Short mmCIF file of C-alpha atoms in Angstrom, two decimals:
data_model
loop_
_atom_site.label_atom_id
_atom_site.label_comp_id
_atom_site.label_asym_id
_atom_site.label_seq_id
_atom_site.Cartn_x
_atom_site.Cartn_y
_atom_site.Cartn_z
CA UNK A 1 120.11 -83.32 123.42
CA UNK A 2 119.70 -85.60 126.42
CA UNK A 3 121.40 -84.88 129.69
CA UNK A 4 121.92 -87.07 132.71
CA UNK A 5 122.93 -86.34 136.28
CA UNK A 6 126.61 -87.02 136.84
CA UNK A 7 127.87 -88.31 140.18
CA UNK A 8 131.34 -87.10 141.11
CA UNK A 9 134.06 -88.11 141.00
CA UNK A 10 133.77 -89.67 137.58
CA UNK A 11 135.50 -93.06 137.68
CA UNK A 12 137.70 -93.54 134.60
CA UNK A 13 139.47 -96.55 133.12
CA UNK A 14 142.22 -95.80 130.58
CA UNK A 15 142.79 -98.48 127.93
CA UNK A 16 145.84 -97.94 125.72
CA UNK A 17 148.78 -100.18 124.84
CA UNK A 18 151.33 -97.37 125.31
CA UNK A 19 152.28 -96.86 128.96
CA UNK A 20 153.48 -93.30 128.29
CA UNK A 21 150.02 -92.41 126.98
CA UNK A 22 148.29 -93.94 129.99
CA UNK A 23 150.64 -92.10 132.35
CA UNK A 24 150.08 -88.84 130.51
CA UNK A 25 146.30 -89.14 130.72
CA UNK A 26 146.46 -90.08 134.40
CA UNK A 27 148.72 -87.11 135.11
CA UNK A 28 146.41 -84.73 133.26
CA UNK A 29 143.20 -85.93 134.86
CA UNK A 30 144.72 -85.95 138.34
CA UNK A 31 144.53 -82.14 138.17
CA UNK A 32 140.72 -82.31 138.21
CA UNK A 33 138.79 -83.23 141.37
CA UNK A 34 135.89 -84.33 139.17
CA UNK A 35 137.90 -87.27 137.84
CA UNK A 36 139.29 -90.40 139.43
CA UNK A 37 141.43 -92.64 137.22
CA UNK A 38 140.71 -95.98 138.89
CA UNK A 39 142.67 -98.19 136.52
CA UNK A 40 144.76 -98.68 133.40
CA UNK A 41 144.81 -101.51 130.88
CA UNK A 42 147.30 -102.20 128.07
CA UNK A 43 145.07 -104.65 126.20
CA UNK A 44 141.57 -106.04 125.76
CA UNK A 45 141.56 -108.96 128.23
CA UNK A 46 142.96 -106.76 131.00
CA UNK A 47 140.42 -104.05 130.22
CA UNK A 48 137.48 -106.45 130.35
CA UNK A 49 138.73 -107.90 133.63
CA UNK A 50 139.08 -104.43 135.17
CA UNK A 51 135.64 -103.43 133.93
CA UNK A 52 134.13 -106.30 135.91
CA UNK A 53 136.28 -105.53 138.94
CA UNK A 54 136.15 -101.73 139.06
CA UNK A 55 132.86 -100.77 137.32
CA UNK A 56 134.11 -97.50 135.77
CA UNK A 57 131.78 -94.73 134.65
CA UNK A 58 133.88 -93.87 131.60
CA UNK A 59 136.40 -95.78 129.50
CA UNK A 60 138.97 -93.92 127.44
CA UNK A 61 139.64 -96.47 124.74
CA UNK A 62 142.31 -96.60 122.03
CA UNK A 63 141.51 -98.17 118.65
CA UNK A 64 144.65 -100.02 117.65
CA UNK A 65 146.06 -102.42 120.23
CA UNK A 66 147.70 -105.84 120.02
CA UNK A 67 145.34 -108.80 120.10
CA UNK A 68 141.89 -107.28 120.38
CA UNK A 69 141.26 -103.88 118.84
CA UNK A 70 139.36 -101.16 120.60
CA UNK A 71 136.42 -101.94 118.33
CA UNK A 72 136.41 -105.55 119.55
CA UNK A 73 136.46 -104.40 123.16
CA UNK A 74 133.69 -101.91 122.48
CA UNK A 75 131.57 -104.66 120.95
CA UNK A 76 131.99 -106.86 124.03
CA UNK A 77 131.13 -103.98 126.36
CA UNK A 78 127.93 -103.32 124.45
CA UNK A 79 127.00 -107.03 124.39
CA UNK A 80 127.10 -107.00 128.18
CA UNK A 81 124.69 -104.03 128.27
CA UNK A 82 126.88 -102.24 130.80
CA UNK A 83 126.00 -98.62 131.73
CA UNK A 84 129.46 -97.39 130.80
CA UNK A 85 130.29 -94.42 128.60
CA UNK A 86 132.98 -95.22 126.06
CA UNK A 87 135.06 -92.40 124.63
CA UNK A 88 137.40 -93.42 121.83
CA UNK A 89 140.73 -91.65 122.27
CA UNK A 90 143.04 -92.40 119.37
CA UNK A 91 145.45 -91.03 116.79
CA UNK A 92 143.55 -92.59 113.90
CA UNK A 93 140.85 -90.67 112.05
CA UNK A 94 140.09 -93.26 109.36
CA UNK A 95 136.48 -93.05 108.17
CA UNK A 96 136.05 -96.77 108.68
CA UNK A 97 137.16 -96.59 112.31
CA UNK A 98 134.94 -93.61 113.06
CA UNK A 99 131.86 -95.13 111.44
CA UNK A 100 132.32 -98.53 113.05
CA UNK A 101 133.05 -97.11 116.50
CA UNK A 102 129.88 -95.03 116.47
CA UNK A 103 127.89 -97.95 115.07
CA UNK A 104 129.08 -100.16 117.89
CA UNK A 105 127.97 -97.68 120.50
CA UNK A 106 130.87 -95.36 121.25
CA UNK A 107 129.64 -92.15 122.87
CA UNK A 108 132.45 -90.08 121.42
CA UNK A 109 135.49 -90.15 119.18
CA UNK A 110 138.34 -87.83 120.09
CA UNK A 111 141.80 -87.57 118.61
CA UNK A 112 144.85 -87.56 120.87
CA UNK A 113 145.87 -84.26 119.31
CA UNK A 114 143.03 -82.41 121.07
CA UNK A 115 143.80 -79.89 123.79
CA UNK A 116 143.63 -80.84 127.44
CA UNK A 117 140.51 -78.71 127.89
CA UNK A 118 138.84 -80.42 124.93
CA UNK A 119 139.49 -83.87 126.37
CA UNK A 120 138.14 -82.82 129.75
CA UNK A 121 135.08 -81.33 128.06
CA UNK A 122 134.55 -84.53 126.05
CA UNK A 123 134.57 -86.67 129.20
CA UNK A 124 132.01 -84.40 130.86
CA UNK A 125 129.89 -84.44 127.70
CA UNK A 126 129.64 -88.22 127.39
CA UNK A 127 128.85 -88.48 131.10
CA UNK A 128 125.83 -86.23 130.48
CA UNK A 129 124.64 -88.43 127.64
CA UNK A 130 125.94 -86.16 124.89
CA UNK A 131 128.11 -86.99 121.91
CA UNK A 132 131.71 -85.83 121.88
CA UNK A 133 133.60 -85.59 118.60
CA UNK A 134 136.82 -83.85 117.65
CA UNK A 135 136.17 -81.06 115.12
CA UNK A 136 137.93 -83.07 112.39
CA UNK A 137 135.75 -86.09 113.14
CA UNK A 138 132.57 -83.99 113.05
CA UNK A 139 133.57 -82.70 109.62
CA UNK A 140 134.21 -86.24 108.40
CA UNK A 141 130.86 -87.50 109.65
CA UNK A 142 128.99 -84.63 108.01
CA UNK A 143 130.95 -85.01 104.78
CA UNK A 144 130.25 -88.74 104.64
CA UNK A 145 126.55 -88.16 105.20
CA UNK A 146 126.47 -85.57 102.42
CA UNK A 147 128.40 -87.85 100.06
CA UNK A 148 126.04 -90.71 100.84
CA UNK A 149 123.00 -88.53 100.26
CA UNK A 150 124.40 -87.24 96.96
CA UNK A 151 125.21 -90.78 95.91
CA UNK A 152 121.64 -91.82 96.58
CA UNK A 153 120.35 -88.80 94.66
CA UNK A 154 122.44 -89.76 91.65
CA UNK A 155 121.05 -93.29 91.75
CA UNK A 156 117.49 -92.01 92.03
CA UNK A 157 118.00 -89.62 89.13
CA UNK A 158 119.25 -92.50 86.99
CA UNK A 159 115.83 -94.16 86.91
CA UNK A 160 114.70 -94.21 83.30
CA UNK A 161 111.15 -93.66 82.03
CA UNK A 162 110.59 -97.38 81.58
CA UNK A 163 111.54 -98.05 85.20
CA UNK A 164 109.19 -95.32 86.42
CA UNK A 165 106.45 -96.93 84.34
CA UNK A 166 107.16 -100.30 85.93
CA UNK A 167 106.96 -98.74 89.39
CA UNK A 168 103.62 -97.14 88.57
CA UNK A 169 102.24 -100.47 87.39
CA UNK A 170 103.54 -102.22 90.51
CA UNK A 171 101.89 -99.52 92.64
CA UNK A 172 98.60 -100.35 90.94
CA UNK A 173 98.95 -104.02 91.81
CA UNK A 174 100.50 -105.44 88.63
CA UNK A 175 102.19 -108.82 89.03
CA UNK A 176 105.31 -109.84 87.12
CA UNK A 177 103.08 -111.68 84.64
CA UNK A 178 100.98 -108.54 84.16
CA UNK A 179 104.10 -106.47 83.59
CA UNK A 180 105.45 -108.94 81.06
CA UNK A 181 102.19 -108.86 79.13
CA UNK A 182 101.70 -105.10 79.16
CA UNK A 183 105.33 -104.26 78.39
CA UNK A 184 105.89 -107.08 75.89
CA UNK A 185 108.73 -108.62 77.90
CA UNK A 186 109.56 -112.06 79.18
CA UNK A 187 109.11 -112.80 82.88
CA UNK A 188 112.89 -113.13 83.19
CA UNK A 189 113.38 -109.65 81.73
CA UNK A 190 110.79 -108.21 84.10
CA UNK A 191 112.53 -109.77 87.09
CA UNK A 192 115.87 -108.39 85.95
CA UNK A 193 114.46 -104.88 85.49
CA UNK A 194 112.76 -104.93 88.90
CA UNK A 195 116.00 -106.03 90.53
CA UNK A 196 117.78 -103.13 88.83
CA UNK A 197 115.16 -100.73 90.20
CA UNK A 198 115.66 -102.18 93.68
CA UNK A 199 119.41 -101.66 93.37
CA UNK A 200 119.03 -98.05 92.27
CA UNK A 201 116.64 -97.23 95.10
CA UNK A 202 118.52 -99.25 97.70
CA UNK A 203 115.48 -101.34 98.65
CA UNK A 204 114.62 -105.04 98.84
CA UNK A 205 110.91 -105.23 98.09
CA UNK A 206 108.22 -103.96 95.73
CA UNK A 207 106.46 -102.15 98.59
CA UNK A 208 109.67 -100.36 99.61
CA UNK A 209 110.40 -99.44 96.01
CA UNK A 210 107.00 -97.83 95.51
CA UNK A 211 107.10 -96.05 98.87
CA UNK A 212 110.59 -94.69 98.16
CA UNK A 213 109.66 -93.51 94.68
CA UNK A 214 106.59 -91.69 96.02
CA UNK A 215 108.54 -90.14 98.90
CA UNK A 216 111.16 -88.85 96.48
CA UNK A 217 108.44 -87.55 94.16
CA UNK A 218 109.68 -89.71 91.31
CA UNK A 219 106.09 -90.68 90.61
CA UNK A 220 102.54 -90.16 91.73
CA UNK A 221 99.83 -92.73 92.28
#
């Protein structure tokens, strides 16, 4: 876990299209000398303008807003390579939002239902270079990873003996023509079977297919 020195006060920009939410966050954080809410933005263009003007340390960013979504704003922040920590603060826990926000570089994803102490802790965490996720979000991320892994395992297990044989021959340098001759198939059939193997293993090349099969102990060479 990486940590970074944090210079106080932490300068915060709140981006949310609901004024009552922005006011509530400002009121909460005003109780902490470590925080300084330097600006508020109700939409993407305003947020991007204030980022250039105020250079915040942390942005508390909602997901759903009129015009540009929080994900769009996050993408633009990352394209500028700005040293800003972005903490998603939203009511929406959709898997797609969570995955895409983290993929686009969000340092944390916190639901608005969290306690005041949890939000404060999340801000401190992202400032130190750590990840901050609501417990529900952590569970979702772990569950999705497990489901993905199990899905891959099922695909790997579905390789039939003939496909394992083809992989072994490929590992030993057999071309498509060699495979067609040795397995009494047409070149078109060989190509179709290799493509099916690629799909099952989630790879795009013969080298990747062989390496993946060996790593998963589906075959030995």
